[in-house]
mmCIF file of C-alpha atoms in Angstrom:
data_model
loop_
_atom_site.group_PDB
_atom_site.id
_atom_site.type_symbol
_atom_site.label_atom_id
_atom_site.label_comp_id
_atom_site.label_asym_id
_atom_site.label_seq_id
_atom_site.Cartn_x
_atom_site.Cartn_y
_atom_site.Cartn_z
ATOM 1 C CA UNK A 137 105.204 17.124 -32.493
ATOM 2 C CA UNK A 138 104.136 15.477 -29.366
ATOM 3 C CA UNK A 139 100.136 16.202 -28.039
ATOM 4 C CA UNK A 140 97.961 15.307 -25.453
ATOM 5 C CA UNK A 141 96.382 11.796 -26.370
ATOM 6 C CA UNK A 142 99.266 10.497 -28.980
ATOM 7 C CA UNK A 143 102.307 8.171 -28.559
ATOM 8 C CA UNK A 144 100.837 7.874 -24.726
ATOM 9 C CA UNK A 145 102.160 4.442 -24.352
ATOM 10 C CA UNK A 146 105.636 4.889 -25.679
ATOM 11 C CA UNK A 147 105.581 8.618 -23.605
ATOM 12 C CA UNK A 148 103.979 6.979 -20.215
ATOM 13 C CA UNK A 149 107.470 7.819 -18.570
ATOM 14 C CA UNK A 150 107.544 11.193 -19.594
ATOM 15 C CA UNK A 151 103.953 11.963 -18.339
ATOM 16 C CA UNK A 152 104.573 10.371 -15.101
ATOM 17 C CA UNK A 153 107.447 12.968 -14.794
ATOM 18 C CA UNK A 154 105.039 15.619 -15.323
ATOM 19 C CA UNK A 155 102.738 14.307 -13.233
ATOM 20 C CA UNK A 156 105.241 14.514 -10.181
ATOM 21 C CA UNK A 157 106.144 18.056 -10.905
ATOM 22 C CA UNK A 158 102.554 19.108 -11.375
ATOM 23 C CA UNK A 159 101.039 17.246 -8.584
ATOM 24 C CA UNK A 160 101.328 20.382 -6.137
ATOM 25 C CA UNK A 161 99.983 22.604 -8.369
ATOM 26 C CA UNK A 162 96.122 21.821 -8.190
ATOM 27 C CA UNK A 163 93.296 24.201 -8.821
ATOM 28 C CA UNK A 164 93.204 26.728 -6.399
ATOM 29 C CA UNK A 165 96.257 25.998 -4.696
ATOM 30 C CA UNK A 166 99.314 28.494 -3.592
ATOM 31 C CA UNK A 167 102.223 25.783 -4.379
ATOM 32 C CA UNK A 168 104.490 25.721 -7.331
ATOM 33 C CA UNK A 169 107.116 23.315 -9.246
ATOM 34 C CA UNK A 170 110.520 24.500 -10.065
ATOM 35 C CA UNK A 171 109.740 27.169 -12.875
ATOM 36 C CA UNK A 172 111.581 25.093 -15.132
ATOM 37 C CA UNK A 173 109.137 22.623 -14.820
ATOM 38 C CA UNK A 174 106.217 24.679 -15.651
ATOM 39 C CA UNK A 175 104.274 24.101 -18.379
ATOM 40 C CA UNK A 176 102.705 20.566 -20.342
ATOM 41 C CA UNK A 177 105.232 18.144 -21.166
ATOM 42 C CA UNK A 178 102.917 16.717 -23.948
ATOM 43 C CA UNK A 179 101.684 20.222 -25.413
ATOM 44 C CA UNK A 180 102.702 22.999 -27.315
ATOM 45 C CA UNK A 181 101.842 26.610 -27.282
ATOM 46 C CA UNK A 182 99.504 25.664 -29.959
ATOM 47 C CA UNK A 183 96.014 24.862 -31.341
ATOM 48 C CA UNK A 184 97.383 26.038 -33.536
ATOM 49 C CA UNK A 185 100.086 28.049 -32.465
ATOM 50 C CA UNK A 186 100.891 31.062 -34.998
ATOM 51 C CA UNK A 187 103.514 33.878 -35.639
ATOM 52 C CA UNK A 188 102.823 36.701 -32.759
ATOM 53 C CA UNK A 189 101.971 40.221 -34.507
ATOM 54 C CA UNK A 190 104.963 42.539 -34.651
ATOM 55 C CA UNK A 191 103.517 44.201 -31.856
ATOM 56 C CA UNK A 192 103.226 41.656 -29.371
ATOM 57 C CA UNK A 193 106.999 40.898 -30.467
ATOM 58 C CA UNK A 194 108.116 43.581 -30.022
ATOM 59 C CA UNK A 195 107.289 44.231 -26.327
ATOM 60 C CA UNK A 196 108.391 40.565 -25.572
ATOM 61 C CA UNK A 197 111.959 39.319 -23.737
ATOM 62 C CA UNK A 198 112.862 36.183 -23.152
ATOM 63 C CA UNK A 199 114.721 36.020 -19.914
ATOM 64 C CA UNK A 200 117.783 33.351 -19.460
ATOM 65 C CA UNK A 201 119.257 32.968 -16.518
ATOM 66 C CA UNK A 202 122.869 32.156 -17.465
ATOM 67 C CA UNK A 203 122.215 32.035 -20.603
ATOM 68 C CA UNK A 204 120.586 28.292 -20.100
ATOM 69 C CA UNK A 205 117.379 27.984 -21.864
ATOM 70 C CA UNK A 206 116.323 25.683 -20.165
ATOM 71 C CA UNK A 207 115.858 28.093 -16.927
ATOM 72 C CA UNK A 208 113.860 30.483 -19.201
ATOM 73 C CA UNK A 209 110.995 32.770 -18.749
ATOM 74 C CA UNK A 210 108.967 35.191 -21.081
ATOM 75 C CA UNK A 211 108.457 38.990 -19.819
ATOM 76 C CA UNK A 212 106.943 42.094 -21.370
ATOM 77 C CA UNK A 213 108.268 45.705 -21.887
ATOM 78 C CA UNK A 214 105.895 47.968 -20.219
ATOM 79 C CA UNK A 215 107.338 50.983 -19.518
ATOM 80 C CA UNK A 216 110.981 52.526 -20.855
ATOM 81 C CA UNK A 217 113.277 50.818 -17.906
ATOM 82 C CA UNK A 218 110.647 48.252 -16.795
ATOM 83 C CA UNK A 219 109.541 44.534 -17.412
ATOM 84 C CA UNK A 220 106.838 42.793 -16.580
ATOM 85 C CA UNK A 221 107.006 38.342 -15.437
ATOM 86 C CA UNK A 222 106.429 36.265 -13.089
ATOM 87 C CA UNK A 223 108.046 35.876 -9.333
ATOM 88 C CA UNK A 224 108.478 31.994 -9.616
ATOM 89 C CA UNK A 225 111.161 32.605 -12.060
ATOM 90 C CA UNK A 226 113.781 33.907 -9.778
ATOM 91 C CA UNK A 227 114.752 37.129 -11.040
ATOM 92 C CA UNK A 228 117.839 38.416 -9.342
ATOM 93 C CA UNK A 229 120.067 41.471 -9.833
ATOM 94 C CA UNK A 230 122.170 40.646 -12.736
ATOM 95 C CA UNK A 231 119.454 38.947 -14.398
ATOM 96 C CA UNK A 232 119.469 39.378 -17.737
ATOM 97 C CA UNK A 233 116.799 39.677 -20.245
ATOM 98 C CA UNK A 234 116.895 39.451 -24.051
ATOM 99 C CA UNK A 235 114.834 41.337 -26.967
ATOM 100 C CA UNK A 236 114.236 40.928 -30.522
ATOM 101 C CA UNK A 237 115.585 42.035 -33.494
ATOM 102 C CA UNK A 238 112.892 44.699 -35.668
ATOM 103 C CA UNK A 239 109.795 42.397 -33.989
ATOM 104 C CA UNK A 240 111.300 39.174 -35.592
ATOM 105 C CA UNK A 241 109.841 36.226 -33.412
ATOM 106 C CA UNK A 242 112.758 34.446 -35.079
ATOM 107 C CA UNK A 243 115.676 36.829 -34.201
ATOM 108 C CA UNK A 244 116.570 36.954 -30.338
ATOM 109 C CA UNK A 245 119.310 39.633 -29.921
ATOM 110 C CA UNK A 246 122.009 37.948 -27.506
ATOM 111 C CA UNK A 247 124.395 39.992 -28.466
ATOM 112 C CA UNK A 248 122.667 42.376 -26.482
ATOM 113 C CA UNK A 249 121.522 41.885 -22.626
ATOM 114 C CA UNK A 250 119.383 43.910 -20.563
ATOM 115 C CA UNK A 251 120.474 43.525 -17.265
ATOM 116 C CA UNK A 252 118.056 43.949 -14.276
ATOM 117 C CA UNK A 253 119.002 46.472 -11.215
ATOM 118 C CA UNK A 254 116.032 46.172 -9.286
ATOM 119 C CA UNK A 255 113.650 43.422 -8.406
ATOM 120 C CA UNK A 256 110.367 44.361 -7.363
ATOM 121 C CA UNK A 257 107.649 42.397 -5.679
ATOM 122 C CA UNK A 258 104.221 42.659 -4.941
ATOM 123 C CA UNK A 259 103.224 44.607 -1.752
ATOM 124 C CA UNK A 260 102.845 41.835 1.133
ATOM 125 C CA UNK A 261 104.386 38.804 -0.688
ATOM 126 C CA UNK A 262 107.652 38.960 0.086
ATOM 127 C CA UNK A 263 111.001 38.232 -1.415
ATOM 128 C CA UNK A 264 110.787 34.279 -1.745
ATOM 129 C CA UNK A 265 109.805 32.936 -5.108
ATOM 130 C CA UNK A 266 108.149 29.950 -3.799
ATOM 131 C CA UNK A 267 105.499 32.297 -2.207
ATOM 132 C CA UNK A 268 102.291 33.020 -4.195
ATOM 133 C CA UNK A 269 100.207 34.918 -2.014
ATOM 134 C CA UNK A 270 99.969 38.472 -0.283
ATOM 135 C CA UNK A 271 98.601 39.404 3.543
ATOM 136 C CA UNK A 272 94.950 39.100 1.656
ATOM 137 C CA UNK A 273 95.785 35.688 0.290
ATOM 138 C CA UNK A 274 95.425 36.987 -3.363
ATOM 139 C CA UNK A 275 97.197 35.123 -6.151
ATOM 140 C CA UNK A 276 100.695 37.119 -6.583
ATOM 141 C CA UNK A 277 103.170 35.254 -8.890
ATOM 142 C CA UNK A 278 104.087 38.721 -10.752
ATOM 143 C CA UNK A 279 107.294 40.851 -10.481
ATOM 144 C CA UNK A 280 108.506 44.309 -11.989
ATOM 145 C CA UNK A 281 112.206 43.875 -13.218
ATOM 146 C CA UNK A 282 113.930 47.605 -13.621
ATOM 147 C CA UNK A 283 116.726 47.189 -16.181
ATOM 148 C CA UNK A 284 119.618 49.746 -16.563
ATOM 149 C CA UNK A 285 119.525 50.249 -20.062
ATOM 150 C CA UNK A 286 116.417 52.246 -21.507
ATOM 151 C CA UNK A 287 114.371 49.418 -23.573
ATOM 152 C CA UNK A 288 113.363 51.300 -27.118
ATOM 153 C CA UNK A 289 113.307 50.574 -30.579
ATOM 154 C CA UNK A 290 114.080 51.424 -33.881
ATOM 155 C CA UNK A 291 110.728 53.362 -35.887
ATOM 156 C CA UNK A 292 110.703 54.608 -38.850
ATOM 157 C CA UNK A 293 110.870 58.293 -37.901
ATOM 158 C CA UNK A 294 112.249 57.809 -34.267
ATOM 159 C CA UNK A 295 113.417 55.353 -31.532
ATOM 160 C CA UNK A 296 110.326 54.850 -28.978
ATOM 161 C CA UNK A 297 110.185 52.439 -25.819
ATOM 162 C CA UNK A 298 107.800 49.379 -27.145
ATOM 163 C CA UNK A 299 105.522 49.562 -24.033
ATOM 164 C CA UNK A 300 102.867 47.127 -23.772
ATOM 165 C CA UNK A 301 99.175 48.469 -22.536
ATOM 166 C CA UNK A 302 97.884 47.091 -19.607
ATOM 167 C CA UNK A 303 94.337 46.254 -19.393
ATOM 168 C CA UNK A 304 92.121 47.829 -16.107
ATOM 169 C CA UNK A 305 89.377 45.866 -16.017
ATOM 170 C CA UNK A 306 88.275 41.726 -16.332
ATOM 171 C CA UNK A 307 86.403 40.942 -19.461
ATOM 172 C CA UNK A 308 84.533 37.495 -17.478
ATOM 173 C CA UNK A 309 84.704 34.273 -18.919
ATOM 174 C CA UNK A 310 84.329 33.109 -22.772
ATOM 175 C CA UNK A 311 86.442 35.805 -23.794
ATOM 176 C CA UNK A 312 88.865 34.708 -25.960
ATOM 177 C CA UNK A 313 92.414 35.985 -25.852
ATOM 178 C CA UNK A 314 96.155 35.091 -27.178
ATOM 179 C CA UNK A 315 98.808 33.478 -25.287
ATOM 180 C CA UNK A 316 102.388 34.555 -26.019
ATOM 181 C CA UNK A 317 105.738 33.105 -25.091
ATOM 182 C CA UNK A 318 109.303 31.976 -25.968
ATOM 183 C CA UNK A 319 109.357 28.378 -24.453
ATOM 184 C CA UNK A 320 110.425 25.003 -25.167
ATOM 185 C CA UNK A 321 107.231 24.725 -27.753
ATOM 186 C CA UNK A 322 107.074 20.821 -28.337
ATOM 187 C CA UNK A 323 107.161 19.572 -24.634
ATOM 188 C CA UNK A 324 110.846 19.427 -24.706
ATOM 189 C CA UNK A 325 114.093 21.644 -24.740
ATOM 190 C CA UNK A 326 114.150 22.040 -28.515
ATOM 191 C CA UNK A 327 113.796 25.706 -28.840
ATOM 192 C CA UNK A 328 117.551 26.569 -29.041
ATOM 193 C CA UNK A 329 116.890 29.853 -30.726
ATOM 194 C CA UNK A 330 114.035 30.909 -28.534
ATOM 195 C CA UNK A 331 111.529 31.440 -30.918
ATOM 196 C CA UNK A 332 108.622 33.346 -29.938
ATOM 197 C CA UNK A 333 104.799 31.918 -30.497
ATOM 198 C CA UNK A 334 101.105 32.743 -29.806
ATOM 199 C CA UNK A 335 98.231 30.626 -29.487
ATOM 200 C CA UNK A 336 94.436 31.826 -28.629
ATOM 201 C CA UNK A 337 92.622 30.509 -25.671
ATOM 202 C CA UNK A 338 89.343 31.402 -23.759
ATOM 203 C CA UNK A 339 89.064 32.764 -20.419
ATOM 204 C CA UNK A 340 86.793 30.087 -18.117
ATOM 205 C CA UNK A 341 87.075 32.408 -14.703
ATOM 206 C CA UNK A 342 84.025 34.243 -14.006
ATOM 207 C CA UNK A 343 86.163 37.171 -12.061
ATOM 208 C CA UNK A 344 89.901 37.632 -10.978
ATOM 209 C CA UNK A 345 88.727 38.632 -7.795
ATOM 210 C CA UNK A 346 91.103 36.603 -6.489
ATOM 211 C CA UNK A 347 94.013 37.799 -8.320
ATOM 212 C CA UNK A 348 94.051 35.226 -10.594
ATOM 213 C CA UNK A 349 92.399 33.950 -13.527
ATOM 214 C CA UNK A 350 92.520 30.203 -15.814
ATOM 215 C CA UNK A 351 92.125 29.604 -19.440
ATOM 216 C CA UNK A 352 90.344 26.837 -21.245
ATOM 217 C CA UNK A 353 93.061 25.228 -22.143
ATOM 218 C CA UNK A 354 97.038 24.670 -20.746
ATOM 219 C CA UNK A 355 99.220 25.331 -24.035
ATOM 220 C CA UNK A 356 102.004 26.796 -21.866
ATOM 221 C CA UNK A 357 105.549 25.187 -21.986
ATOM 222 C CA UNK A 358 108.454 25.838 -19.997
ATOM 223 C CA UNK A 359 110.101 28.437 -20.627
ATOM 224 C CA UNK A 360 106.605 30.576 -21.484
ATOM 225 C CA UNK A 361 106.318 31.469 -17.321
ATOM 226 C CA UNK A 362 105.592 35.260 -17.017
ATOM 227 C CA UNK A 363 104.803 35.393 -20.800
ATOM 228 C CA UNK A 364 101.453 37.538 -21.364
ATOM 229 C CA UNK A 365 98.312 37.362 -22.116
ATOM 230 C CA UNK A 366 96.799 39.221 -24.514
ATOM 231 C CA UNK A 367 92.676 40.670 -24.391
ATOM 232 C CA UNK A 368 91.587 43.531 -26.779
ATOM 233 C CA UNK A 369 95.517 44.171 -27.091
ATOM 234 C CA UNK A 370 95.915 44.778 -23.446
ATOM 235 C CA UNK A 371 98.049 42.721 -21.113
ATOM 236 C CA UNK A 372 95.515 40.509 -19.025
ATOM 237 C CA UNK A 373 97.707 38.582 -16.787
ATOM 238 C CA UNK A 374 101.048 36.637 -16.595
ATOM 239 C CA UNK A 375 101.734 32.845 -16.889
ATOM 240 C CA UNK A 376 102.163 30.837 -14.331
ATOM 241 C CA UNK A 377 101.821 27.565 -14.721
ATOM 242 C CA UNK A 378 98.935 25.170 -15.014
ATOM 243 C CA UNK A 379 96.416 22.675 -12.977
ATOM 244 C CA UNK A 380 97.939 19.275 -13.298
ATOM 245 C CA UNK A 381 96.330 16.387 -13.140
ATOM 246 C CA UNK A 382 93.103 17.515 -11.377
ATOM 247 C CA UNK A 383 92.338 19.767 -14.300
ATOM 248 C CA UNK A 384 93.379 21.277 -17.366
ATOM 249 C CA UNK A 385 93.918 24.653 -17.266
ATOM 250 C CA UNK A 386 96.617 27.294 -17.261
ATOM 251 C CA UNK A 387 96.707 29.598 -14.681
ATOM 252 C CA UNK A 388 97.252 33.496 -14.506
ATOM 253 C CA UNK A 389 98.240 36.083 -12.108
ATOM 254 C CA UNK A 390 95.852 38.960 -13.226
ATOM 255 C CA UNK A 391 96.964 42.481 -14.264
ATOM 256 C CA UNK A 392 93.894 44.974 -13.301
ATOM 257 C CA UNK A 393 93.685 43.101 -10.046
ATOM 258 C CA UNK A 394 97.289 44.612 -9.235
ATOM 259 C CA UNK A 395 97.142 46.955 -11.985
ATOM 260 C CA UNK A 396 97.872 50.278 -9.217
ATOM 261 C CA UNK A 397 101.041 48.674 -7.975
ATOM 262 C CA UNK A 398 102.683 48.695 -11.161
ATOM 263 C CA UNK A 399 101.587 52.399 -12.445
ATOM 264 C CA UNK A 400 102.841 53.284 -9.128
ATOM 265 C CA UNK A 401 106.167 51.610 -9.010
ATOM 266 C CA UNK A 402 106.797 52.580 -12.568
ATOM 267 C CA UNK A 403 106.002 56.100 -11.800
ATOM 268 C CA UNK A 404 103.184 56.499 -13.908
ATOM 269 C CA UNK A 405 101.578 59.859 -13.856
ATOM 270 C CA UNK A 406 98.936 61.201 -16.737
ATOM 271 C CA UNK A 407 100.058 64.923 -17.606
ATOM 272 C CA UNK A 408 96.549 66.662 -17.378
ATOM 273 C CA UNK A 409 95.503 69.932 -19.207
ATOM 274 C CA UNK A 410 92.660 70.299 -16.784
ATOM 275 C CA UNK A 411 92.126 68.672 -12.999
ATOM 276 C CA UNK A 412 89.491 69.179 -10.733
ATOM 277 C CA UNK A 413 88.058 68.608 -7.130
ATOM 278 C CA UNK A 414 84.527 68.506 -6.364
ATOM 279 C CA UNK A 415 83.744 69.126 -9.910
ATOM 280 C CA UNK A 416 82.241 66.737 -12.665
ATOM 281 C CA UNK A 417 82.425 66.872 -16.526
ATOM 282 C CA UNK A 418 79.882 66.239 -18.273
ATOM 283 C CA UNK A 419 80.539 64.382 -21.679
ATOM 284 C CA UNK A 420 79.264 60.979 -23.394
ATOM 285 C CA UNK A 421 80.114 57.865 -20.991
ATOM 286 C CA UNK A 422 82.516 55.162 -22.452
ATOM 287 C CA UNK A 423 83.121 53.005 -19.739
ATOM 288 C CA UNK A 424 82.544 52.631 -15.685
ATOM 289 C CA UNK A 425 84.569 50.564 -13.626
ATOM 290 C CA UNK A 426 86.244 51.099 -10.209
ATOM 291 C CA UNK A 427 89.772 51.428 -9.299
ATOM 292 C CA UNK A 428 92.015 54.064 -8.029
ATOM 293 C CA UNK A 429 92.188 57.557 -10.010
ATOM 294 C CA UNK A 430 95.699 56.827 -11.394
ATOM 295 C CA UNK A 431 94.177 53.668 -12.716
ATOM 296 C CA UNK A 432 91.100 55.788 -13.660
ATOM 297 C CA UNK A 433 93.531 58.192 -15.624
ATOM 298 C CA UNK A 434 95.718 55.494 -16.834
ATOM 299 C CA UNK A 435 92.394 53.738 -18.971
ATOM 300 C CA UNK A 436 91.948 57.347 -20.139
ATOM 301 C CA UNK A 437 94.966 58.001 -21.382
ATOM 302 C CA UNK A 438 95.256 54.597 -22.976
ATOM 303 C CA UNK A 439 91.159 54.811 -24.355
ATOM 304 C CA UNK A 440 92.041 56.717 -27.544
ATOM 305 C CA UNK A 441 88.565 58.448 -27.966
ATOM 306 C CA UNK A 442 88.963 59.356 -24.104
ATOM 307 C CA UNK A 443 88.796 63.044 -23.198
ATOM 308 C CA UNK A 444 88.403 63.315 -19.582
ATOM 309 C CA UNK A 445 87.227 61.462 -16.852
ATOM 310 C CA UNK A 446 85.152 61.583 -13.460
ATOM 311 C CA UNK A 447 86.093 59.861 -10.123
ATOM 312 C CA UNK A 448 83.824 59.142 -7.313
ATOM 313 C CA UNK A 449 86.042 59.138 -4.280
ATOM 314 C CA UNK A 450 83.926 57.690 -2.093
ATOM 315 C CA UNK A 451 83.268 54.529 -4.176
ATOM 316 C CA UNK A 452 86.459 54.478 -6.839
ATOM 317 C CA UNK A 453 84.405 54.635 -9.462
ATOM 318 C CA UNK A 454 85.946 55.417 -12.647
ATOM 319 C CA UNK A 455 83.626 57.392 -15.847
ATOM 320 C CA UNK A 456 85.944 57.750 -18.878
ATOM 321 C CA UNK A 457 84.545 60.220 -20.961
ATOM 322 C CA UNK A 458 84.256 61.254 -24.838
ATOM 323 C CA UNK A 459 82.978 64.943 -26.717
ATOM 324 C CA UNK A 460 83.890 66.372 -23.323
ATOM 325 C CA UNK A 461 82.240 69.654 -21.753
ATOM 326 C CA UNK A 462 82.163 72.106 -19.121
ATOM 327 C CA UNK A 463 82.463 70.973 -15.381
ATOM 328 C CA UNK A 464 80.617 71.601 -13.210
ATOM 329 C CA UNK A 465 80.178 71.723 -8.899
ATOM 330 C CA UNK A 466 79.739 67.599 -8.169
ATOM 331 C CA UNK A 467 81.237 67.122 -3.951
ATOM 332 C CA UNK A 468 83.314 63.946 -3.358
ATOM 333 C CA UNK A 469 84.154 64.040 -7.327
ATOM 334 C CA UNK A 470 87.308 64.594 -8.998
ATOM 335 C CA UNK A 471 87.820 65.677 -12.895
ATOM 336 C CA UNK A 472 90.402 65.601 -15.113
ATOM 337 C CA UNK A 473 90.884 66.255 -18.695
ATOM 338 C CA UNK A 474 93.511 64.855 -20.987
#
């Protein structure tokens, strides 16, 4: 197993390789390598890398273009027709994208393809996968894929759709989180079976106001590209590549920062026993943070000790809420109870 640091003289060719197809991508910069290039040549997903939970498995795909590993990507089931990756892959119609077997990192089901139908970009970015950035200049390397077959699984009791959870808000830097994705694994194409790993790693961005975010450390590999990245079991942001050489870091396109497009392409809507305007519950605060109200409704639902919520219009200000109570007259709010 090849690292950073060992074998360097008899590897010198294949780090100036990786140099090359790294050099565009500095820190900061809106320029990418060929997504099969992505990733350190002379690292693993590792550090050490260890056996993803059967959850974060199971809402993984590993996405072959022509069945040729070595054009891979990683994506994420997040809703019962939809996965989540990243643009610079190249997703087209008749992509197709592969599961596995009962949550079994080791067990990719190719007898069985999901094939996308629709390929959905970012608002403002545009249909070219070479292109990073929306009308604002934010950091966009993310893509919905709609596939025509309903993604579920098996349960015990009943099939369900293994849909990750999203996560709405930025934890800030020095929170640590886990890495997860089917690439090459040991700097070269020697994953023939597309195992899936994990590896943790600490957030070093201060914000994603940007759209973007960077770990401490690279451990991506080819083939890991749109793979997620986990924080308090939420989806923080897909893979896309790293800073090479200027620094050592792997780079994200963050998920609350476009977290409204996706519940809105999806077609996410919270079913809602009570909703209210220019009326506030009252109820013990949980957490403040500002969004849209679909967002606002979406932490709710997914908050399990969550009852309602309040949303300042004026502001997007979000108030989940627990042991919730009578509303009450509150102008420019808006209520709603789960």
């Amino acid at each position: 197993m090849l690292r950073w640091g060992e074998n360097f003289v008899t590897n010198k060719a294949m780090i100036a390789a990786a140099a090359v197809a790294m050099a565009a991508l500095a820190c900061g910069q809106d320029r990418q390598p060929a997504a099969e290039r992505l990733g350190v040549v002379q690292q693993d997903i590792n550090g050490p890398w260890y056996t993803p939970s059967f959850t974060e498995t199971n809402q993984a795909g590993a996405a072959m273009h022509s069945g040729n590993v070595l054009e891979s990507c990683t994506a994420t089931v997040i809703a019962p027709n939809f996965f989540l990756s990243a643009k610079h892959c190249g997703y087209v119609v008749g992509s197709t994208i592969f599961r596995y077997l009962n949550g079994d990192p080791l067990s990719l089901n190719k007898d069985f393809a999901y094939t996308v139908d629709q390929v959905i970009h970012a608002p403002c970015t545009g249909n070219d996968k070479g292109s990073w950035s929306d009308c604002n200049g934010d950091w966009a390397d993310m893509v919905l894929l709609h596939v025509q077959q309903p993604i579920v699984a098996s349960g015990w009791l009943f099939d369900y759709t293994p849909s990750a959870t999203l996560a709405w808000t930025y934890p800030g830097a020095n929170w640590v989180g886990t890495k997860v994705g089917a690439g090459w694994h040991s700097g070269t194409a020697d994953n023939p079976f597309i195992d899936l790993r994990a590896v943790d790693d600490t957030l070093v961005s201060s914000d994603d106001s940007g759209g973007r975010f960077d770990t401490g450390n690279v451990r991506v590999n080819p083939g890991d590209s749109g793979g997620p990245f986990y924080s308090n079991g939420r989806v923080l942001g897909t893979v896309t590549g790293y800073c090479f050489p200027w620094c050592w870091r792997a780079t994200y396109t963050s998920v609350p920062h476009r977290l409204d497009w996706v519940l809105s392409a999806i077609g996410y809507s919270l079913p809602l026993s009570g909703w209210a305007y220019d009326r506030a519950l009252s109820g013990n605060g949980l957490e403040w943070f500002t969004g849209t109200e679909r967002v606002c409704q979406y932490a709710c639902q997914h908050t399990p000790s969550c009852g309602g919520y309040n949303y300042y219009r004026a502001t997007g200000l979000c108030e989940t809420l627990s042991s919730v109570g009578a509303s009450s007259p509150a102008p420019g709010f808006t209520t709603g109870q789960r």
